Structure formats: structure tokens, C-alpha cells
């Protein structure tokens, strides 16, 4: 979905350059030059954009729900680890970029959804995603959000990243997390409390072409992901007037469960051992969150998370 909107924005920019209004494109490039670092400095959110009526219909389509399990004090900063990526990351967008649910459940906290920096290089599209509350997933951006002495900020990071979208098959519970420890280091450096978040139903929105590890398709997808920075899952779902085939996601409920915070003391120079220790604790709390809630959302008792 983001790719389609980004392509439209880029196409519109090309039309401006080649058309009669080329001077507008030049003015925008000048603006882009001076505004380039904004995605790494908290972005430029617009409550008007975040409150568009279309997002209400977007959330109700699935529908998308945000579930609170513990109070979060606005006196602290938090790093939310969002799982799984899925194809659309609908739970992250619907809960942290639109609507009043987060504000009502966690008063005093402002969420920032971090996405790949490449999206902010797309003309016009960058303005739209920043308005929705998205910022860059770069280290500088995460540091800017978490380096707020008064607290009250929450960095939301989709830990599995683009690579994990290739595992987004219905029923799949595999998370790419064992080697992802950068978010742990950032939490330690800024003393940001870690909060595991699991979005039940995220992988059920699309059916993806079979791409087991080692297959030629998976190898091609992984190579393209390393080159371009984002993955290209081959997926399908339903159409507008029929349910056999199309690109519209299935109407499957999404329940994004926000876990209890893991207190983190600030450590400007954490050792590898300290990072590994906190990472292991995070995995333990994430698994515990999943096990406590899975039966509420249709996950068979015998199924558990797989970390790789």
C-alpha cells in the first residue's frame, strides 16, 4: 500500500518537472533540501491528518483494536517493540498513527512510528507520512524521540523489519528477532522502558505465495531486500466484489496487545553481556505476553512463538 502511494507521489513529481509547472518542482526541491533532516527530528505530525474519517473506516474494516494490559506513566520514555511485521503492518498504523485509542488508553504519551528512511526520500509522500506521525527508523531519529528529559514519548519500532514480511503467512508465528539487538542498545543508552507489543491477526490479512527458506523465490526476495532495503512479498487476498482473488486485505480482526513495561536504567556504554541479558529478558516477556493472550484470539493452545 505504501509502495503504491509512494509511486503515485513520485509520478506526480515527474509530471510537474516535465510539465508547465516545473518551477513548482524546483521550489519543492529547495524545500526538500532545507527540510531533509525533519524525519530524524520528530517529524511534523498533523492532528488533522491523523483524524481523517477515512482512517475510522480503515480501522473498522478489519476491525483493529488496541488492548492495554498495564498503565504507562507519562513520566518515562518508552520503546515499543511491535510484532509481527505482517504484510501491511495494519495494527501499527491503525493504532499508533490514527484515531483516539492510544491517547485514551495511555494519556500523556505521544507515539512515534519508525519506518525505513528510504520512504522519506519520496517527494510529497514524505509529507503525508510525517503528518500521520511516522518518523525515520535511523539511530538519530530514535535517539531524538527518546532523548526527552520530561518523558512522555514512545518510539514504536517494528522489530522484524522488512525481512519478517516474507514470513507473513496465515498461522505463521516466526519472528526475526534473535540477531536484532540494536533496539535493546538504544533503550539502554536512553533509559527507555521496553514494552513488548504483539498484534494478533497481523499475518492473517493476506495469503502469500509459498516461499520457504532455501527456495529460489525466497533467495530472490532476500537478495532484492538487501539491495533495495525493503522486501517484496508476493501476496493476494480478496477483490472488491468477490472473495476469490485481489489485493484488498481480508476482513480479519486485529488485536494489538500492549504488554507491561520492562524497567531500563540508563547506561551510555552498555557491554555486550548487558545487551544480551536485557535482550533475553525481552524475549521472555514477549513470549509470556503471547502465551497469556493467544487463547483469546484464536491461537491453538499447542502453538507458540518461534524466534529466529
Short mmCIF file of C-alpha atoms in Angstrom, two decimals:
data_model
loop_
_atom_site.label_atom_id
_atom_site.label_comp_id
_atom_site.label_asym_id
_atom_site.label_seq_id
_atom_site.Cartn_x
_atom_site.Cartn_y
_atom_site.Cartn_z
CA UNK A 1 0.00 0.00 0.00
CA UNK A 2 2.78 2.41 0.93
CA UNK A 3 4.59 1.48 -2.26
CA UNK A 4 1.55 2.31 -4.40
CA UNK A 5 1.04 5.70 -2.75
CA UNK A 6 4.77 6.46 -2.97
CA UNK A 7 4.81 5.57 -6.68
CA UNK A 8 1.84 7.87 -7.28
CA UNK A 9 3.61 10.74 -5.48
CA UNK A 10 6.83 10.18 -7.43
CA UNK A 11 4.87 10.03 -10.68
CA UNK A 12 3.15 13.31 -9.84
CA UNK A 13 6.54 14.89 -9.14
CA UNK A 14 7.86 13.73 -12.53
CA UNK A 15 4.80 15.22 -14.23
CA UNK A 16 5.50 18.54 -12.52
CA UNK A 17 9.12 18.53 -13.69
CA UNK A 18 8.22 17.73 -17.30
CA UNK A 19 5.13 19.92 -17.44
CA UNK A 20 4.30 23.60 -17.38
CA UNK A 21 4.61 23.79 -13.63
CA UNK A 22 8.27 22.73 -13.47
CA UNK A 23 9.03 25.76 -11.28
CA UNK A 24 6.86 24.24 -8.54
CA UNK A 25 9.04 21.13 -8.62
CA UNK A 26 12.14 23.31 -8.31
CA UNK A 27 10.64 25.12 -5.32
CA UNK A 28 9.78 21.80 -3.72
CA UNK A 29 13.35 20.53 -4.23
CA UNK A 30 14.60 23.64 -2.47
CA UNK A 31 12.18 22.96 0.39
CA UNK A 32 13.35 19.33 0.47
CA UNK A 33 16.95 20.46 0.82
CA UNK A 34 16.25 22.54 3.92
CA UNK A 35 13.74 20.06 5.39
CA UNK A 36 15.74 16.87 4.79
CA UNK A 37 16.52 16.18 8.46
CA UNK A 38 12.96 16.65 9.77
CA UNK A 39 12.10 12.89 9.67
CA UNK A 40 15.01 12.35 12.08
CA UNK A 41 13.90 15.19 14.37
CA UNK A 42 10.44 14.10 15.45
CA UNK A 43 8.74 14.65 12.11
CA UNK A 44 5.86 17.02 11.59
CA UNK A 45 2.61 15.39 12.71
CA UNK A 46 -0.78 16.84 11.93
CA UNK A 47 -3.74 16.04 14.15
CA UNK A 48 -5.98 16.93 11.24
CA UNK A 49 -4.44 14.21 9.02
CA UNK A 50 -4.39 11.68 11.87
CA UNK A 51 -8.12 12.30 12.42
CA UNK A 52 -9.28 11.88 8.82
CA UNK A 53 -12.59 10.00 8.62
CA UNK A 54 -11.06 7.52 6.17
CA UNK A 55 -8.90 6.13 8.99
CA UNK A 56 -12.02 5.42 11.04
CA UNK A 57 -13.32 3.26 8.17
CA UNK A 58 -9.85 1.70 7.81
CA UNK A 59 -9.86 0.61 11.47
CA UNK A 60 -13.45 -0.62 11.34
CA UNK A 61 -12.88 -2.65 8.18
CA UNK A 62 -10.85 -5.36 9.89
CA UNK A 63 -11.58 -4.19 12.70
CA UNK A 64 -8.45 -3.02 14.56
CA UNK A 65 -8.37 -2.96 18.37
CA UNK A 66 -5.77 -1.71 20.88
CA UNK A 67 -5.58 -3.64 24.15
CA UNK A 68 -3.93 -2.25 27.26
CA UNK A 69 -2.52 -4.61 29.88
CA UNK A 70 -0.71 -2.14 32.12
CA UNK A 71 -0.55 1.57 32.90
CA UNK A 72 2.36 3.50 31.39
CA UNK A 73 3.50 6.57 33.29
CA UNK A 74 3.95 9.67 31.11
CA UNK A 75 7.00 10.49 33.24
CA UNK A 76 9.06 7.96 31.30
CA UNK A 77 10.01 7.39 27.67
CA UNK A 78 9.27 4.00 26.13
CA UNK A 79 10.46 1.85 23.28
CA UNK A 80 7.64 -0.33 21.94
CA UNK A 81 8.76 -3.47 20.11
CA UNK A 82 5.98 -4.28 17.62
CA UNK A 83 5.49 -7.88 16.40
CA UNK A 84 4.92 -9.31 13.82
CA UNK A 85 5.56 -7.18 10.75
CA UNK A 86 2.95 -8.87 8.55
CA UNK A 87 2.48 -7.56 5.02
CA UNK A 88 0.59 -4.35 5.80
CA UNK A 89 1.64 -3.53 9.40
CA UNK A 90 -2.01 -2.52 9.79
CA UNK A 91 -2.07 -2.77 13.57
CA UNK A 92 0.85 -0.39 14.00
CA UNK A 93 -0.57 2.18 11.58
CA UNK A 94 -4.17 1.91 12.78
CA UNK A 95 -3.33 2.16 16.47
CA UNK A 96 -0.31 4.48 16.63
CA UNK A 97 -0.91 6.82 13.67
CA UNK A 98 -4.69 7.25 13.61
CA UNK A 99 -7.64 7.53 15.94
CA UNK A 100 -8.06 8.33 19.64
CA UNK A 101 -7.49 4.86 21.12
CA UNK A 102 -3.83 5.31 22.10
CA UNK A 103 -4.42 8.75 23.61
CA UNK A 104 -7.41 7.48 25.60
CA UNK A 105 -5.63 4.38 26.92
CA UNK A 106 -2.23 5.99 27.53
CA UNK A 107 -2.82 9.67 28.35
CA UNK A 108 0.27 11.86 28.31
CA UNK A 109 2.18 9.64 25.85
CA UNK A 110 2.93 10.55 22.24
CA UNK A 111 3.69 7.61 19.89
CA UNK A 112 6.17 7.83 17.00
CA UNK A 113 6.08 5.02 14.45
CA UNK A 114 9.55 4.49 12.99
CA UNK A 115 9.74 3.30 9.38
CA UNK A 116 12.56 2.79 6.88
CA UNK A 117 14.39 6.03 5.98
CA UNK A 118 14.00 5.31 2.25
CA UNK A 119 10.32 6.29 2.39
CA UNK A 120 11.25 9.87 3.32
CA UNK A 121 13.20 10.37 0.09
CA UNK A 122 9.98 10.21 -1.93
CA UNK A 123 8.67 13.69 -2.87
CA UNK A 124 5.32 14.68 -1.36
CA UNK A 125 4.85 11.20 0.11
CA UNK A 126 7.24 12.12 2.93
CA UNK A 127 4.95 14.99 3.93
CA UNK A 128 1.97 12.67 4.14
CA UNK A 129 3.65 10.01 6.30
CA UNK A 130 5.19 12.61 8.62
CA UNK A 131 1.74 14.16 9.05
CA UNK A 132 0.47 10.77 10.20
CA UNK A 133 3.14 10.62 12.92
CA UNK A 134 5.75 8.47 11.19
CA UNK A 135 9.46 9.20 11.52
CA UNK A 136 12.68 7.63 10.32
CA UNK A 137 13.93 4.37 11.83
CA UNK A 138 17.52 5.67 11.85
CA UNK A 139 19.53 5.73 15.07
CA UNK A 140 19.47 9.53 15.06
CA UNK A 141 15.69 9.55 14.83
CA UNK A 142 15.15 7.05 17.64
CA UNK A 143 17.62 8.98 19.81
CA UNK A 144 15.80 12.24 19.14
CA UNK A 145 12.47 10.76 20.25
CA UNK A 146 13.83 9.03 23.35
CA UNK A 147 16.11 11.88 24.40
CA UNK A 148 13.25 13.79 26.02
CA UNK A 149 14.05 14.53 29.64
CA UNK A 150 10.43 15.10 30.58
CA UNK A 151 9.33 11.69 29.30
CA UNK A 152 6.00 11.17 27.58
CA UNK A 153 7.29 9.73 24.30
CA UNK A 154 7.01 6.24 22.84
CA UNK A 155 9.15 5.02 19.94
CA UNK A 156 7.30 2.26 18.09
CA UNK A 157 9.68 0.01 16.16
CA UNK A 158 8.64 -2.98 14.04
CA UNK A 159 11.50 -5.18 15.21
CA UNK A 160 11.36 -7.84 12.49
CA UNK A 161 11.65 -5.24 9.75
CA UNK A 162 11.07 -5.84 6.06
CA UNK A 163 12.72 -9.27 6.22
CA UNK A 164 9.98 -10.55 8.52
CA UNK A 165 7.26 -9.69 5.99
CA UNK A 166 8.47 -12.67 3.95
CA UNK A 167 7.23 -14.89 6.81
CA UNK A 168 3.78 -13.29 6.81
CA UNK A 169 1.72 -16.39 6.06
CA UNK A 170 -1.58 -17.09 7.84
CA UNK A 171 -0.87 -19.03 11.01
CA UNK A 172 2.86 -18.31 10.91
CA UNK A 173 4.37 -17.30 14.26
CA UNK A 174 8.03 -16.91 13.28
CA UNK A 175 9.70 -13.68 14.39
CA UNK A 176 13.05 -12.35 13.15
CA UNK A 177 14.47 -11.18 16.44
CA UNK A 178 17.39 -13.26 17.71
CA UNK A 179 20.01 -11.14 15.92
CA UNK A 180 18.15 -7.84 16.28
CA UNK A 181 19.60 -6.15 19.33
CA UNK A 182 20.02 -2.56 18.20
CA UNK A 183 16.73 -1.56 19.82
CA UNK A 184 17.96 -3.02 23.11
CA UNK A 185 21.12 -0.92 22.94
CA UNK A 186 19.06 2.22 22.20
CA UNK A 187 16.77 1.53 25.17
CA UNK A 188 19.78 1.17 27.46
CA UNK A 189 21.51 4.31 26.20
CA UNK A 190 18.42 6.42 26.82
CA UNK A 191 16.96 4.60 29.81
CA UNK A 192 13.75 3.99 27.85
CA UNK A 193 11.49 1.31 29.29
CA UNK A 194 10.94 -1.59 26.90
CA UNK A 195 7.37 -2.59 26.05
CA UNK A 196 6.65 -5.76 24.02
CA UNK A 197 3.66 -5.45 21.68
CA UNK A 198 2.05 -8.37 19.85
CA UNK A 199 -0.53 -7.79 17.13
CA UNK A 200 -2.77 -10.85 16.82
CA UNK A 201 -4.21 -11.27 13.31
CA UNK A 202 -1.48 -9.31 11.52
CA UNK A 203 -0.40 -12.30 9.43
CA UNK A 204 -3.95 -13.28 8.50
CA UNK A 205 -4.70 -10.33 6.20
CA UNK A 206 -3.14 -11.81 3.05
CA UNK A 207 -2.14 -15.11 1.52
CA UNK A 208 1.43 -15.16 0.29
CA UNK A 209 2.94 -17.29 -2.45
CA UNK A 210 4.83 -20.19 -0.86
CA UNK A 211 8.43 -19.08 -0.29
CA UNK A 212 10.10 -21.49 2.16
CA UNK A 213 13.67 -20.73 3.12
CA UNK A 214 16.08 -22.09 0.54
CA UNK A 215 13.57 -21.87 -2.31
CA UNK A 216 14.50 -19.91 -5.44
CA UNK A 217 11.75 -17.37 -4.77
CA UNK A 218 12.92 -16.74 -1.19
CA UNK A 219 16.52 -16.37 -2.35
CA UNK A 220 15.49 -13.78 -4.95
CA UNK A 221 13.33 -11.91 -2.42
CA UNK A 222 16.13 -11.81 0.13
CA UNK A 223 18.65 -10.55 -2.43
CA UNK A 224 16.26 -7.82 -3.57
CA UNK A 225 15.59 -6.88 0.04
CA UNK A 226 19.31 -6.39 0.68
CA UNK A 227 19.67 -4.26 -2.45
CA UNK A 228 16.54 -2.09 -2.12
CA UNK A 229 16.13 -2.03 1.66
CA UNK A 230 12.57 -3.35 1.62
CA UNK A 231 11.05 -6.75 0.87
CA UNK A 232 8.70 -7.72 -1.96
CA UNK A 233 6.31 -10.39 -0.68
CA UNK A 234 4.07 -11.85 -3.41
CA UNK A 235 0.65 -11.72 -1.80
CA UNK A 236 -3.03 -11.75 -2.68
CA UNK A 237 -6.34 -11.61 -0.82
CA UNK A 238 -9.85 -10.59 -1.94
CA UNK A 239 -11.34 -8.31 -4.56
CA UNK A 240 -13.89 -5.54 -4.28
CA UNK A 241 -16.95 -7.56 -5.26
CA UNK A 242 -15.65 -11.11 -4.87
CA UNK A 243 -13.58 -13.01 -2.31
CA UNK A 244 -11.57 -15.26 -4.62
CA UNK A 245 -8.68 -13.04 -5.66
CA UNK A 246 -7.49 -9.46 -5.32
CA UNK A 247 -5.20 -7.16 -3.36
CA UNK A 248 -7.69 -5.94 -0.77
CA UNK A 249 -6.85 -7.47 2.65
CA UNK A 250 -9.22 -9.98 4.18
CA UNK A 251 -11.53 -8.73 6.91
CA UNK A 252 -9.77 -10.35 9.84
CA UNK A 253 -9.81 -8.74 13.29
CA UNK A 254 -6.52 -7.34 14.55
CA UNK A 255 -5.92 -7.13 18.29
CA UNK A 256 -2.75 -5.22 19.17
CA UNK A 257 -1.86 -6.07 22.76
CA UNK A 258 0.50 -3.68 24.57
CA UNK A 259 2.42 -5.50 27.31
CA UNK A 260 3.79 -4.37 30.64
CA UNK A 261 6.93 -2.19 30.65
CA UNK A 262 10.36 -3.62 31.38
CA UNK A 263 12.19 -1.02 33.51
CA UNK A 264 15.52 0.01 31.99
CA UNK A 265 18.22 2.04 33.72
CA UNK A 266 20.21 4.43 31.58
CA UNK A 267 23.59 3.08 30.53
CA UNK A 268 25.51 5.17 28.00
CA UNK A 269 28.05 2.42 27.30
CA UNK A 270 26.35 -0.97 27.72
CA UNK A 271 28.50 -4.05 27.36
CA UNK A 272 27.67 -6.91 25.04
CA UNK A 273 26.78 -9.00 28.08
CA UNK A 274 24.36 -6.35 29.37
CA UNK A 275 22.70 -6.06 25.96
CA UNK A 276 22.35 -9.85 25.68
CA UNK A 277 20.91 -10.07 29.18
CA UNK A 278 18.23 -7.45 28.52
CA UNK A 279 17.50 -8.98 25.11
CA UNK A 280 16.89 -12.37 26.73
CA UNK A 281 14.56 -10.76 29.28
CA UNK A 282 12.68 -9.01 26.46
CA UNK A 283 12.20 -12.31 24.61
CA UNK A 284 10.93 -13.88 27.82
CA UNK A 285 8.38 -11.10 28.38
CA UNK A 286 7.29 -11.16 24.72
CA UNK A 287 6.68 -14.91 24.85
CA UNK A 288 4.83 -14.51 28.14
CA UNK A 289 2.61 -11.80 26.62
CA UNK A 290 1.78 -14.06 23.67
CA UNK A 291 1.03 -17.10 25.83
CA UNK A 292 -1.24 -15.13 28.18
CA UNK A 293 -3.41 -13.78 25.37
CA UNK A 294 -3.24 -16.27 22.49
CA UNK A 295 -6.35 -18.25 23.50
CA UNK A 296 -8.39 -15.03 23.45
CA UNK A 297 -7.64 -14.52 19.76
CA UNK A 298 -7.99 -17.97 18.25
CA UNK A 299 -4.43 -19.27 18.52
CA UNK A 300 -4.38 -23.04 19.23
CA UNK A 301 -3.01 -23.98 22.63
CA UNK A 302 -0.17 -26.04 21.16
CA UNK A 303 1.20 -23.15 19.06
CA UNK A 304 4.00 -20.91 20.34
CA UNK A 305 6.27 -18.19 19.04
CA UNK A 306 9.34 -19.20 17.04
CA UNK A 307 12.36 -16.91 17.37
CA UNK A 308 14.98 -16.91 14.63
#
